[in-house]
């Protein structure tokens, strides 16, 4: 029914679902540092834990807490890192 | 790495993870009506969509929107229903 997605040897796992405005995922990332590429604009919201984010063109990391959102442009790479399990919601637009 | 859980023939799917204060899940429910039982106190937060909730001892349904939370006591049954995919976070305490 719902598709699950695994990345980085299962250290990142998500479930795909639909919203009124388009596709979305909820997922969890284990402690680590990861680089993702976007194919559409992504609205990323932290749901639990704490996520450091490095957006393209920025030199530093910025920390996001639960229910804070950052926006990633389409067709770029961005970095995230966390010290423990961190849950997120991602809206693809 | 992360365990996934399926309920109601896959109409409800979640991923288990850890928080500083204890275990948690993020998950998605498809359109429908479901009854769950608790074995600990559950802090349920809607993450996407809209969830109607009937808590034990209450006669009516109450609607919860994204980032709104309801608390379910341990060792009870409670009902939820939704008209489309609805994502949630659950903290077990």
PDB file of C-alpha atoms in Angstrom:
ATOM      1  CA  UNK A   1       0.000   0.000   0.000  1.00  0.00           C
ATOM      2  CA  UNK A   2       2.610   2.534   1.111  1.00  0.00           C
ATOM      3  CA  UNK A   3       6.053   2.343  -0.492  1.00  0.00           C
ATOM      4  CA  UNK A   4       9.124   2.446   1.765  1.00  0.00           C
ATOM      5  CA  UNK A   5      12.485   3.776   0.624  1.00  0.00           C
ATOM      6  CA  UNK A   6      15.953   2.908   1.975  1.00  0.00           C
ATOM      7  CA  UNK A   7      19.099   4.981   1.502  1.00  0.00           C
ATOM      8  CA  UNK A   8      22.647   4.727   2.840  1.00  0.00           C
ATOM      9  CA  UNK A   9      22.401   1.036   3.798  1.00  0.00           C
ATOM     10  CA  UNK A  10      19.131   1.611   5.648  1.00  0.00           C
ATOM     11  CA  UNK A  11      20.447   4.461   7.776  1.00  0.00           C
ATOM     12  CA  UNK A  12      17.764   6.600   6.145  1.00  0.00           C
ATOM     13  CA  UNK A  13      14.285   5.127   5.684  1.00  0.00           C
ATOM     14  CA  UNK A  14      11.077   6.799   4.537  1.00  0.00           C
ATOM     15  CA  UNK A  15       7.445   6.115   3.629  1.00  0.00           C
ATOM     16  CA  UNK A  16       5.911   7.749   0.543  1.00  0.00           C
ATOM     17  CA  UNK A  17       2.384   9.175   0.736  1.00  0.00           C
ATOM     18  CA  UNK A  18       0.173  11.703  -0.987  1.00  0.00           C
ATOM     19  CA  UNK A  19      -0.959  15.164   0.108  1.00  0.00           C
ATOM     20  CA  UNK A  20      -3.481  17.485  -1.533  1.00  0.00           C
ATOM     21  CA  UNK A  21      -0.591  19.526  -2.958  1.00  0.00           C
ATOM     22  CA  UNK A  22       1.578  16.610  -4.144  1.00  0.00           C
ATOM     23  CA  UNK A  23       3.782  13.726  -3.021  1.00  0.00           C
ATOM     24  CA  UNK A  24       5.471  13.610   0.373  1.00  0.00           C
ATOM     25  CA  UNK A  25       7.494  11.340   2.626  1.00  0.00           C
ATOM     26  CA  UNK A  26       7.954  10.884   6.348  1.00  0.00           C
ATOM     27  CA  UNK A  27      11.167   9.256   7.398  1.00  0.00           C
ATOM     28  CA  UNK A  28      13.951   8.788   9.881  1.00  0.00           C
ATOM     29  CA  UNK A  29      17.729   9.266   9.617  1.00  0.00           C
ATOM     30  CA  UNK A  30      20.226   7.592  11.965  1.00  0.00           C
ATOM     31  CA  UNK A  31      23.216   9.489  13.371  1.00  0.00           C
ATOM     32  CA  UNK A  32      25.571  10.412  10.530  1.00  0.00           C
ATOM     33  CA  UNK A  33      26.157  12.815   7.670  1.00  0.00           C
ATOM     34  CA  UNK A  34      24.404  12.446   4.335  1.00  0.00           C
ATOM     35  CA  UNK A  35      24.243  14.219   0.977  1.00  0.00           C
ATOM     36  CA  UNK A  36      21.009  14.195  -1.022  1.00  0.00           C
ATOM     37  CA  UNK A  37      20.135  15.454  -4.499  1.00  0.00           C
ATOM     38  CA  UNK A  38      16.797  17.054  -5.338  1.00  0.00           C
ATOM     39  CA  UNK A  39      14.765  16.676  -8.519  1.00  0.00           C
ATOM     40  CA  UNK A  40      12.019  19.066  -7.347  1.00  0.00           C
ATOM     41  CA  UNK A  41      11.727  21.769  -4.713  1.00  0.00           C
ATOM     42  CA  UNK A  42      11.702  20.084  -1.279  1.00  0.00           C
ATOM     43  CA  UNK A  43      10.131  21.486   1.887  1.00  0.00           C
ATOM     44  CA  UNK A  44      11.876  19.627   4.703  1.00  0.00           C
ATOM     45  CA  UNK A  45      10.417  19.804   8.223  1.00  0.00           C
ATOM     46  CA  UNK A  46      12.132  18.267  11.234  1.00  0.00           C
ATOM     47  CA  UNK A  47       9.667  16.134  13.238  1.00  0.00           C
ATOM     48  CA  UNK A  48      11.865  14.782  16.038  1.00  0.00           C
ATOM     49  CA  UNK A  49      15.518  15.214  16.965  1.00  0.00           C
ATOM     50  CA  UNK A  50      17.801  17.858  15.552  1.00  0.00           C
ATOM     51  CA  UNK A  51      19.172  18.279  12.021  1.00  0.00           C
ATOM     52  CA  UNK A  52      22.172  20.304  10.848  1.00  0.00           C
ATOM     53  CA  UNK A  53      21.735  21.411   7.246  1.00  0.00           C
ATOM     54  CA  UNK A  54      24.144  22.786   4.644  1.00  0.00           C
ATOM     55  CA  UNK A  55      22.290  24.258   1.702  1.00  0.00           C
ATOM     56  CA  UNK A  56      23.956  24.823  -1.684  1.00  0.00           C
ATOM     57  CA  UNK A  57      25.971  28.041  -1.811  1.00  0.00           C
ATOM     58  CA  UNK A  58      26.216  28.256   1.960  1.00  0.00           C
ATOM     59  CA  UNK A  59      29.500  27.614   3.740  1.00  0.00           C
ATOM     60  CA  UNK A  60      28.142  26.780   7.185  1.00  0.00           C
ATOM     61  CA  UNK A  61      25.731  24.383   8.837  1.00  0.00           C
ATOM     62  CA  UNK A  62      22.460  25.589  10.319  1.00  0.00           C
ATOM     63  CA  UNK A  63      20.550  23.619  12.956  1.00  0.00           C
ATOM     64  CA  UNK A  64      16.823  22.855  12.600  1.00  0.00           C
ATOM     65  CA  UNK A  65      14.626  21.733  15.487  1.00  0.00           C
ATOM     66  CA  UNK A  66      11.247  19.934  15.497  1.00  0.00           C
ATOM     67  CA  UNK A  67       8.608  21.642  13.368  1.00  0.00           C
ATOM     68  CA  UNK A  68      11.144  23.991  11.766  1.00  0.00           C
ATOM     69  CA  UNK A  69      11.258  23.892   7.958  1.00  0.00           C
ATOM     70  CA  UNK A  70      13.944  24.558   5.351  1.00  0.00           C
ATOM     71  CA  UNK A  71      13.421  24.753   1.603  1.00  0.00           C
ATOM     72  CA  UNK A  72      15.779  23.159  -0.924  1.00  0.00           C
ATOM     73  CA  UNK A  73      15.693  24.221  -4.601  1.00  0.00           C
ATOM     74  CA  UNK A  74      15.263  21.661  -7.392  1.00  0.00           C
ATOM     75  CA  UNK A  75      18.301  19.978  -8.977  1.00  0.00           C
ATOM     76  CA  UNK A  76      20.869  20.693  -6.275  1.00  0.00           C
ATOM     77  CA  UNK A  77      22.740  18.685  -3.665  1.00  0.00           C
ATOM     78  CA  UNK A  78      22.480  19.457   0.047  1.00  0.00           C
ATOM     79  CA  UNK A  79      24.001  18.047   3.200  1.00  0.00           C
ATOM     80  CA  UNK A  80      22.416  17.008   6.489  1.00  0.00           C
ATOM     81  CA  UNK A  81      23.941  15.591   9.661  1.00  0.00           C
ATOM     82  CA  UNK A  82      22.591  14.517  13.031  1.00  0.00           C
ATOM     83  CA  UNK A  83      23.859  13.044  16.278  1.00  0.00           C
ATOM     84  CA  UNK A  84      20.919  10.681  16.860  1.00  0.00           C
ATOM     85  CA  UNK A  85      17.741   9.401  15.214  1.00  0.00           C
ATOM     86  CA  UNK A  86      16.005  12.328  13.538  1.00  0.00           C
ATOM     87  CA  UNK A  87      12.565  12.192  11.939  1.00  0.00           C
ATOM     88  CA  UNK A  88      11.409  14.460   9.131  1.00  0.00           C
ATOM     89  CA  UNK A  89       8.614  15.213   6.697  1.00  0.00           C
ATOM     90  CA  UNK A  90       9.473  16.115   3.097  1.00  0.00           C
ATOM     91  CA  UNK A  91       7.038  17.752   0.662  1.00  0.00           C
ATOM     92  CA  UNK A  92       7.965  17.602  -3.060  1.00  0.00           C
ATOM     93  CA  UNK A  93       6.614  20.538  -5.053  1.00  0.00           C
TER      94      UNK A  93
ATOM     95  CA  UNK B   1      18.414  -0.694  10.727  1.00  0.00           C
ATOM     96  CA  UNK B   2      14.993   0.896  11.286  1.00  0.00           C
ATOM     97  CA  UNK B   3      12.050  -1.455  11.847  1.00  0.00           C
ATOM     98  CA  UNK B   4       8.851  -0.880   9.885  1.00  0.00           C
ATOM     99  CA  UNK B   5       5.420  -1.885  11.147  1.00  0.00           C
ATOM    100  CA  UNK B   6       2.304  -2.702   9.109  1.00  0.00           C
ATOM    101  CA  UNK B   7      -1.257  -2.685  10.423  1.00  0.00           C
ATOM    102  CA  UNK B   8      -4.672  -3.130   8.805  1.00  0.00           C
ATOM    103  CA  UNK B   9      -3.341  -4.856   5.658  1.00  0.00           C
ATOM    104  CA  UNK B  10      -0.740  -2.162   5.143  1.00  0.00           C
ATOM    105  CA  UNK B  11      -3.191   0.731   5.325  1.00  0.00           C
ATOM    106  CA  UNK B  12      -1.185   1.939   8.313  1.00  0.00           C
ATOM    107  CA  UNK B  13       2.615   1.818   8.134  1.00  0.00           C
ATOM    108  CA  UNK B  14       5.203   3.214  10.521  1.00  0.00           C
ATOM    109  CA  UNK B  15       8.943   3.343  11.203  1.00  0.00           C
ATOM    110  CA  UNK B  16      10.250   2.863  14.751  1.00  0.00           C
ATOM    111  CA  UNK B  17      13.054   5.098  16.055  1.00  0.00           C
ATOM    112  CA  UNK B  18      14.510   6.360  19.307  1.00  0.00           C
ATOM    113  CA  UNK B  19      14.279   9.757  20.977  1.00  0.00           C
ATOM    114  CA  UNK B  20      16.098  11.003  24.077  1.00  0.00           C
ATOM    115  CA  UNK B  21      12.905  10.454  26.091  1.00  0.00           C
ATOM    116  CA  UNK B  22      11.992   7.013  24.703  1.00  0.00           C
ATOM    117  CA  UNK B  23      10.746   5.124  21.653  1.00  0.00           C
ATOM    118  CA  UNK B  24       8.754   6.763  18.874  1.00  0.00           C
ATOM    119  CA  UNK B  25       7.305   6.115  15.442  1.00  0.00           C
ATOM    120  CA  UNK B  26       6.535   8.149  12.353  1.00  0.00           C
ATOM    121  CA  UNK B  27       3.907   6.717  10.091  1.00  0.00           C
ATOM    122  CA  UNK B  28       1.140   7.158   7.573  1.00  0.00           C
ATOM    123  CA  UNK B  29      -2.502   6.057   7.585  1.00  0.00           C
ATOM    124  CA  UNK B  30      -4.593   5.697   4.412  1.00  0.00           C
ATOM    125  CA  UNK B  31      -8.215   6.901   4.257  1.00  0.00           C
ATOM    126  CA  UNK B  32     -10.333   4.830   6.635  1.00  0.00           C
ATOM    127  CA  UNK B  33     -11.297   4.304  10.256  1.00  0.00           C
ATOM    128  CA  UNK B  34      -9.076   2.393  12.685  1.00  0.00           C
ATOM    129  CA  UNK B  35      -9.065   1.370  16.333  1.00  0.00           C
ATOM    130  CA  UNK B  36      -5.779   1.069  18.213  1.00  0.00           C
ATOM    131  CA  UNK B  37      -4.913  -0.136  21.697  1.00  0.00           C
ATOM    132  CA  UNK B  38      -2.211   1.455  23.839  1.00  0.00           C
ATOM    133  CA  UNK B  39       0.252  -0.258  26.177  1.00  0.00           C
ATOM    134  CA  UNK B  40       1.870   3.015  27.301  1.00  0.00           C
ATOM    135  CA  UNK B  41       0.892   6.676  27.220  1.00  0.00           C
ATOM    136  CA  UNK B  42       0.997   7.890  23.608  1.00  0.00           C
ATOM    137  CA  UNK B  43       1.584  11.467  22.448  1.00  0.00           C
ATOM    138  CA  UNK B  44       0.193  11.552  18.921  1.00  0.00           C
ATOM    139  CA  UNK B  45       1.031  14.518  16.673  1.00  0.00           C
ATOM    140  CA  UNK B  46      -0.470  14.950  13.215  1.00  0.00           C
ATOM    141  CA  UNK B  47       2.265  15.713  10.649  1.00  0.00           C
ATOM    142  CA  UNK B  48       0.278  15.946   7.411  1.00  0.00           C
ATOM    143  CA  UNK B  49      -3.402  15.671   6.533  1.00  0.00           C
ATOM    144  CA  UNK B  50      -6.221  15.717   9.037  1.00  0.00           C
ATOM    145  CA  UNK B  51      -7.150  13.152  11.711  1.00  0.00           C
ATOM    146  CA  UNK B  52     -10.473  12.710  13.530  1.00  0.00           C
ATOM    147  CA  UNK B  53      -9.948  11.175  16.939  1.00  0.00           C
ATOM    148  CA  UNK B  54     -12.307   9.533  19.437  1.00  0.00           C
ATOM    149  CA  UNK B  55     -10.658   9.140  22.816  1.00  0.00           C
ATOM    150  CA  UNK B  56     -11.940   6.690  25.448  1.00  0.00           C
ATOM    151  CA  UNK B  57     -14.868   8.045  27.428  1.00  0.00           C
ATOM    152  CA  UNK B  58     -15.669  10.669  24.788  1.00  0.00           C
ATOM    153  CA  UNK B  59     -18.764  10.361  22.644  1.00  0.00           C
ATOM    154  CA  UNK B  60     -17.684  12.562  19.742  1.00  0.00           C
ATOM    155  CA  UNK B  61     -14.867  12.886  17.255  1.00  0.00           C
ATOM    156  CA  UNK B  62     -12.424  15.776  17.418  1.00  0.00           C
ATOM    157  CA  UNK B  63     -10.341  16.877  14.438  1.00  0.00           C
ATOM    158  CA  UNK B  64      -6.561  17.364  14.687  1.00  0.00           C
ATOM    159  CA  UNK B  65      -4.530  19.287  12.112  1.00  0.00           C
ATOM    160  CA  UNK B  66      -0.780  19.228  11.342  1.00  0.00           C
ATOM    161  CA  UNK B  67       1.412  19.804  14.397  1.00  0.00           C
ATOM    162  CA  UNK B  68      -1.515  19.431  16.804  1.00  0.00           C
ATOM    163  CA  UNK B  69      -1.075  16.764  19.500  1.00  0.00           C
ATOM    164  CA  UNK B  70      -3.456  14.558  21.489  1.00  0.00           C
ATOM    165  CA  UNK B  71      -2.531  12.344  24.413  1.00  0.00           C
ATOM    166  CA  UNK B  72      -3.858   8.797  24.857  1.00  0.00           C
ATOM    167  CA  UNK B  73      -3.643   7.052  28.270  1.00  0.00           C
ATOM    168  CA  UNK B  74      -2.016   3.638  28.620  1.00  0.00           C
ATOM    169  CA  UNK B  75      -4.088   0.446  28.250  1.00  0.00           C
ATOM    170  CA  UNK B  76      -7.087   1.886  26.414  1.00  0.00           C
ATOM    171  CA  UNK B  77      -8.536   1.699  22.933  1.00  0.00           C
ATOM    172  CA  UNK B  78      -9.029   4.794  20.774  1.00  0.00           C
ATOM    173  CA  UNK B  79     -10.419   5.472  17.323  1.00  0.00           C
ATOM    174  CA  UNK B  80      -9.029   7.515  14.436  1.00  0.00           C
ATOM    175  CA  UNK B  81     -10.404   8.220  10.992  1.00  0.00           C
ATOM    176  CA  UNK B  82      -9.220  10.206   7.994  1.00  0.00           C
ATOM    177  CA  UNK B  83     -10.365  11.010   4.460  1.00  0.00           C
ATOM    178  CA  UNK B  84      -6.925  10.793   2.841  1.00  0.00           C
ATOM    179  CA  UNK B  85      -3.310   9.901   3.600  1.00  0.00           C
ATOM    180  CA  UNK B  86      -2.432  11.293   7.022  1.00  0.00           C
ATOM    181  CA  UNK B  87       1.041  11.277   8.554  1.00  0.00           C
ATOM    182  CA  UNK B  88       1.746  11.274  12.276  1.00  0.00           C
ATOM    183  CA  UNK B  89       4.431  11.051  14.934  1.00  0.00           C
ATOM    184  CA  UNK B  90       3.801   8.940  18.043  1.00  0.00           C
ATOM    185  CA  UNK B  91       5.874   9.189  21.238  1.00  0.00           C
ATOM    186  CA  UNK B  92       5.550   6.288  23.725  1.00  0.00           C
ATOM    187  CA  UNK B  93       6.102   7.321  27.343  1.00  0.00           C
TER     188      UNK B  93
END
